[in-house]
PDB file of C-alpha atoms in Angstrom:
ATOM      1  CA  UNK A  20    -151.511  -5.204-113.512  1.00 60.00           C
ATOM      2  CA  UNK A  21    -150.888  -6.913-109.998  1.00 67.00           C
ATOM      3  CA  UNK A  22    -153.516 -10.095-109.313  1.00 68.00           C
ATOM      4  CA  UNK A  23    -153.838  -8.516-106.029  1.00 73.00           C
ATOM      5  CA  UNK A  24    -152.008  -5.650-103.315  1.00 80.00           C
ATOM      6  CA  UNK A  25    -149.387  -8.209-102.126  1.00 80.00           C
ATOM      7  CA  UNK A  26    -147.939  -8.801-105.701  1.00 82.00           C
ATOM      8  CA  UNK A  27    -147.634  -5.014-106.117  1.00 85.00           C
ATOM      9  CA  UNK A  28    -145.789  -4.644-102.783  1.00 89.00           C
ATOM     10  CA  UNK A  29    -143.421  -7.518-103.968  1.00 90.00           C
ATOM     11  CA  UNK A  30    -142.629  -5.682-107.282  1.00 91.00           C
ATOM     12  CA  UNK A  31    -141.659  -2.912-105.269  1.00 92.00           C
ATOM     13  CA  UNK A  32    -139.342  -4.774-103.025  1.00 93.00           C
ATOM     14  CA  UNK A  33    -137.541  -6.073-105.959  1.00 94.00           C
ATOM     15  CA  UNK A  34    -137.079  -3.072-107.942  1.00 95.00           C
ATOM     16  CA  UNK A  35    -135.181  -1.716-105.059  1.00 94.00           C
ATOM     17  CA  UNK A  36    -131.858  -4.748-105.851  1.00 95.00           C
ATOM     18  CA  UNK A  37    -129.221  -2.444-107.310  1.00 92.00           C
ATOM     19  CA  UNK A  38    -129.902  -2.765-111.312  1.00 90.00           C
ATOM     20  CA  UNK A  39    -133.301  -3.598-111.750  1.00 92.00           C
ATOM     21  CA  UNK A  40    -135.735  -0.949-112.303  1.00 90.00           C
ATOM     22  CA  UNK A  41    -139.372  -1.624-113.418  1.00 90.00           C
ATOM     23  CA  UNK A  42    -138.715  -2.615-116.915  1.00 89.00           C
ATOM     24  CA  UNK A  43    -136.205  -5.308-115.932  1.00 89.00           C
ATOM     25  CA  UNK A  44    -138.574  -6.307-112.830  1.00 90.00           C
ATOM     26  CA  UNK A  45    -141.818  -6.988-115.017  1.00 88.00           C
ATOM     27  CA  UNK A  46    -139.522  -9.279-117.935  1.00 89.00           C
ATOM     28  CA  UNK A  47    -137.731 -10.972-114.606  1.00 90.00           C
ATOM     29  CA  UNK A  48    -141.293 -12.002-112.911  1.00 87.00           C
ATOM     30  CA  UNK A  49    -141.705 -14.669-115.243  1.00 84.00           C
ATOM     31  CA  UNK A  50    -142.721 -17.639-112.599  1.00 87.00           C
ATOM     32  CA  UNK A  51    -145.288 -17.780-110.078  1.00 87.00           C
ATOM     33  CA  UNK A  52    -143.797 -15.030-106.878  1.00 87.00           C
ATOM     34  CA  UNK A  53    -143.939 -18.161-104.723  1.00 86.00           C
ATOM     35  CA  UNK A  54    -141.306 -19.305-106.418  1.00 90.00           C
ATOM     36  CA  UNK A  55    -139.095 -16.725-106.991  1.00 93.00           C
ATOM     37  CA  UNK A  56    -139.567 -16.089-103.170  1.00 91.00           C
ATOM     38  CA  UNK A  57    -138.295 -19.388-102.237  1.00 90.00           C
ATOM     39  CA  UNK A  58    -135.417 -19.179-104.424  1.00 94.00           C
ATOM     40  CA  UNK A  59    -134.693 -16.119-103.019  1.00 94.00           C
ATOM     41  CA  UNK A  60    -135.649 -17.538 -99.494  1.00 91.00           C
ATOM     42  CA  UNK A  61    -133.131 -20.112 -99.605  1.00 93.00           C
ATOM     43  CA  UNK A  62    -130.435 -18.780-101.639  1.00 96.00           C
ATOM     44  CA  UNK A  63    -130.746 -20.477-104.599  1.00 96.00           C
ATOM     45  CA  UNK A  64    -128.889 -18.189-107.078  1.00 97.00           C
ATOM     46  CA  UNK A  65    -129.258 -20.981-110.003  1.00 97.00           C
ATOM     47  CA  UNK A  66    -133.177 -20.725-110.023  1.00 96.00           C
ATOM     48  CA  UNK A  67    -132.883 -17.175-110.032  1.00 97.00           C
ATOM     49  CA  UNK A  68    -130.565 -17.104-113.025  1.00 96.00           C
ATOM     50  CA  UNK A  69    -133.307 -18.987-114.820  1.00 96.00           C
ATOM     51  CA  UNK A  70    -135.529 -15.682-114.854  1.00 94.00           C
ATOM     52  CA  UNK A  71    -135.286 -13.384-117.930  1.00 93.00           C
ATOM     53  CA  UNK A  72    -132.362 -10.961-118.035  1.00 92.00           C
ATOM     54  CA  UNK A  73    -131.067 -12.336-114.667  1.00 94.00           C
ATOM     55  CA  UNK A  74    -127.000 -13.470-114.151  1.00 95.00           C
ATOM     56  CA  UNK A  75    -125.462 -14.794-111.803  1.00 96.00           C
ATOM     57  CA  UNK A  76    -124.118 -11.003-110.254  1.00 96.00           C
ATOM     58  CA  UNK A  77    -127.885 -10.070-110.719  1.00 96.00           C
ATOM     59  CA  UNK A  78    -129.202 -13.451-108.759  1.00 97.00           C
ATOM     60  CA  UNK A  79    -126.434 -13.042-105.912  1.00 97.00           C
ATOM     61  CA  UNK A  80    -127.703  -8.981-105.426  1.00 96.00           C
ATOM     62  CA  UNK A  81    -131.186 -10.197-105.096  1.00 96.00           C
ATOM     63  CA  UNK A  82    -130.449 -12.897-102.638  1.00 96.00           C
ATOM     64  CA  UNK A  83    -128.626 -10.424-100.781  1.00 96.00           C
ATOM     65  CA  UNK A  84    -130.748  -7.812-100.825  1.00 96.00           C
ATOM     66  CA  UNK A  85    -134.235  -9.420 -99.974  1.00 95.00           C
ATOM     67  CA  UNK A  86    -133.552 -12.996 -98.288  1.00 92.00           C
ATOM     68  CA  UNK A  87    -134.780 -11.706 -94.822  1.00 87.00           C
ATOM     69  CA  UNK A  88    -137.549  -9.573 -96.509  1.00 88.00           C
ATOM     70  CA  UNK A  89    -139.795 -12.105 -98.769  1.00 84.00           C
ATOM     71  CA  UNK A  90    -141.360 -14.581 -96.545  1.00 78.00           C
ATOM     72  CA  UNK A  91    -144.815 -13.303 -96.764  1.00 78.00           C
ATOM     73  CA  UNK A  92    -144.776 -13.163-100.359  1.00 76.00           C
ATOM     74  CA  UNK A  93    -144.094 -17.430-100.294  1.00 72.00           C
ATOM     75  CA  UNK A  94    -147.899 -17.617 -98.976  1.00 71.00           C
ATOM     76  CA  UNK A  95    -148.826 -16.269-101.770  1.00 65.00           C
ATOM     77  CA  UNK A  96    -151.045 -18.901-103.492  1.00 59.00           C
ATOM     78  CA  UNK A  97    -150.629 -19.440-106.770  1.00 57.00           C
ATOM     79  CA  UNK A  98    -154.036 -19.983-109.088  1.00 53.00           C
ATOM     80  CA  UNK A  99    -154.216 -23.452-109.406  1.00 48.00           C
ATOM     81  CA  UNK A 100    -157.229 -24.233-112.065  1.00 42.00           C
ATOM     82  CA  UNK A 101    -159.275 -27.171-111.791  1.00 46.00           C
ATOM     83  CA  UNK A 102    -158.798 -30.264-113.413  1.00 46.00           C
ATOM     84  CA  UNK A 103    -160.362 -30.775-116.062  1.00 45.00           C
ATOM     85  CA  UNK A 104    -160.129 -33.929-118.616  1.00 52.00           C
ATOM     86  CA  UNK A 105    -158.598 -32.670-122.358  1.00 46.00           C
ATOM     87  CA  UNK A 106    -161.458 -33.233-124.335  1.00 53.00           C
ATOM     88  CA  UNK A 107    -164.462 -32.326-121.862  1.00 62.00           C
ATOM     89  CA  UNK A 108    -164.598 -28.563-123.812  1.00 70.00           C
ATOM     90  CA  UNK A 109    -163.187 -28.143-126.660  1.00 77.00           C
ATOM     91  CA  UNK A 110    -160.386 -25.702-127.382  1.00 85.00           C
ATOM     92  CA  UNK A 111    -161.893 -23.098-129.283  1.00 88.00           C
ATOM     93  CA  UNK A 112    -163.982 -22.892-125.871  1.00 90.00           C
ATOM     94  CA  UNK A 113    -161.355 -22.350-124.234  1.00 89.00           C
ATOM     95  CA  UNK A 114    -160.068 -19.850-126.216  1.00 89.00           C
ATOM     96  CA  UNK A 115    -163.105 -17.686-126.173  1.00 90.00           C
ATOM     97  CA  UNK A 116    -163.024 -17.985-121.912  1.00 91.00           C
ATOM     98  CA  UNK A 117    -159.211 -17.135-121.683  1.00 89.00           C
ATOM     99  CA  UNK A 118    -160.026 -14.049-124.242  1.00 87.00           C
ATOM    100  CA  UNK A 119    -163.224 -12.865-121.519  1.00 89.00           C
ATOM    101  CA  UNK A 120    -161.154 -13.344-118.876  1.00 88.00           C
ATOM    102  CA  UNK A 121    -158.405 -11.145-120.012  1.00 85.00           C
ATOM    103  CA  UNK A 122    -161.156  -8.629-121.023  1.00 84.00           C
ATOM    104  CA  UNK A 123    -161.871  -8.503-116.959  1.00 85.00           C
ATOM    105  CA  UNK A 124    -165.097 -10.762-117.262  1.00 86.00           C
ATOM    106  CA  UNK A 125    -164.773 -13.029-113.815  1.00 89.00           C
ATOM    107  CA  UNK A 126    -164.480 -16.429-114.724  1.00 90.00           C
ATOM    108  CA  UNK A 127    -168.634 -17.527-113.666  1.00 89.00           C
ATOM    109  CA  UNK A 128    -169.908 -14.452-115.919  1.00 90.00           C
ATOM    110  CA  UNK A 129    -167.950 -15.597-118.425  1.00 89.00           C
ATOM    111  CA  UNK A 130    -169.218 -19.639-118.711  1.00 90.00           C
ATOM    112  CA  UNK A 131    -172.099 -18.030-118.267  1.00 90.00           C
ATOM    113  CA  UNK A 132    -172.203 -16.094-121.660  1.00 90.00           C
ATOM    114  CA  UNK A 133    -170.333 -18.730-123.265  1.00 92.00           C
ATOM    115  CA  UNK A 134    -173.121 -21.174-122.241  1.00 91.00           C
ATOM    116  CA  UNK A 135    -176.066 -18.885-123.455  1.00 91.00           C
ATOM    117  CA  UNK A 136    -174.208 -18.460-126.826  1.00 92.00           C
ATOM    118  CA  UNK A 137    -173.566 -21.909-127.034  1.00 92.00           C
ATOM    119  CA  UNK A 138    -177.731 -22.405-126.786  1.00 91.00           C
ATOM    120  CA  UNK A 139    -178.317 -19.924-128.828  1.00 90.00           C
ATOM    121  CA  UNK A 140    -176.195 -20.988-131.610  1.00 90.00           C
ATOM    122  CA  UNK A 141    -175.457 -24.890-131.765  1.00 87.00           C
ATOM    123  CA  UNK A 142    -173.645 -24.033-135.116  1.00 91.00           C
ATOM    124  CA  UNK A 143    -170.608 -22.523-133.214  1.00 91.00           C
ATOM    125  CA  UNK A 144    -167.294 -24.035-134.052  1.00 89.00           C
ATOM    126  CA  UNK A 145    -164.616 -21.377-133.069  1.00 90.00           C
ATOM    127  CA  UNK A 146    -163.273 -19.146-130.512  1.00 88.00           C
ATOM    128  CA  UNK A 147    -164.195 -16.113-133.328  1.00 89.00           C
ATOM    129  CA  UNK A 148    -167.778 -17.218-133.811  1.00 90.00           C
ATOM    130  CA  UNK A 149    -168.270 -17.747-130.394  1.00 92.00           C
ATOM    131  CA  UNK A 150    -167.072 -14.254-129.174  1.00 90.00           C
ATOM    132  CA  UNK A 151    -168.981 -13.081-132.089  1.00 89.00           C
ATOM    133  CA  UNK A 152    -172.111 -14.850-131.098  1.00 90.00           C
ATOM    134  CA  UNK A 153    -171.198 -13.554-127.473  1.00 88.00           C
ATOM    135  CA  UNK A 154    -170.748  -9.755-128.513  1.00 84.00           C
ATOM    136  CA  UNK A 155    -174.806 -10.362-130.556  1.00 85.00           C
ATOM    137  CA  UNK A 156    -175.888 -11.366-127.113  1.00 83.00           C
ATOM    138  CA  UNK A 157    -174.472  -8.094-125.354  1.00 80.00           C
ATOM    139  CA  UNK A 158    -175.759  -5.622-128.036  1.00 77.00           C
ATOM    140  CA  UNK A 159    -179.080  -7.372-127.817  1.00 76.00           C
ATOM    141  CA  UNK A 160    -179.224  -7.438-124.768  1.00 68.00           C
TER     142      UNK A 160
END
């Protein structure tokens, strides 16, 4: 899955360099698109070759291929998360968000239910009891 319609569209430009199809494309995307496009922007064939299953023939085709073609994909702002000092919420906390996130939850709904489980339960101690205590909540509505 694409964060948003501009990712997608730069997936498709790259799948079009001679030798990488979508496989190769998804394992290559391995840094932030804003970087790859200014690597690709200014030629830089070494950062390139730092992405998985890309050589130096590879880097040189992609350069070539999409130099004059990726410069609205560099505005592309990567998520920058705010800071937050180490041991303001614990790990396990952290855990459980990144889990509720991936499970599509938007990132206020899911302090949210971390919060009320938290209030509910002071006994929590994990990421498993938490998203335990947080699944109770749902099926009890």
């Amino acid at each position: 899955g694409f964060l948003n319609e501009i990712e997608c569209e730069f997936f498709q430009q790259f799948i079009k360099v001679s030798g990488i199809g979508p496989r190769a494309a998804v394992k290559a995307i391995s840094k932030p698109i804003s970087e790859i496009t200014q690597a690709i922007h200014q030629g830089d064939t070494a950062s390139l070759k730092t992405l998985p299953g890309i050589g130096l023939q590879r880097a040189k085709e992609i350069v070539a291929k999409l130099q004059d073609k990726v410069g609205k994909y560099g505005l592309i702002q990567d998520a920058v998360l705010p800071e937050i000092p180490a041991d303001a919420v614990p790990d396990w906390q952290n855990e459980a968000l990144d889990v509720l996130l991936q499970l599509q939850y938007k990132k206020p709904e899911a302090q949210a239910m971390i919060q009320r489980a938290l209030e509910r339960n002071e006994k929590i101690h994990s990421a498993q009891e938490l998203l335990n205590e947080i699944y109770k909540q749902k099926v009890s509505g």
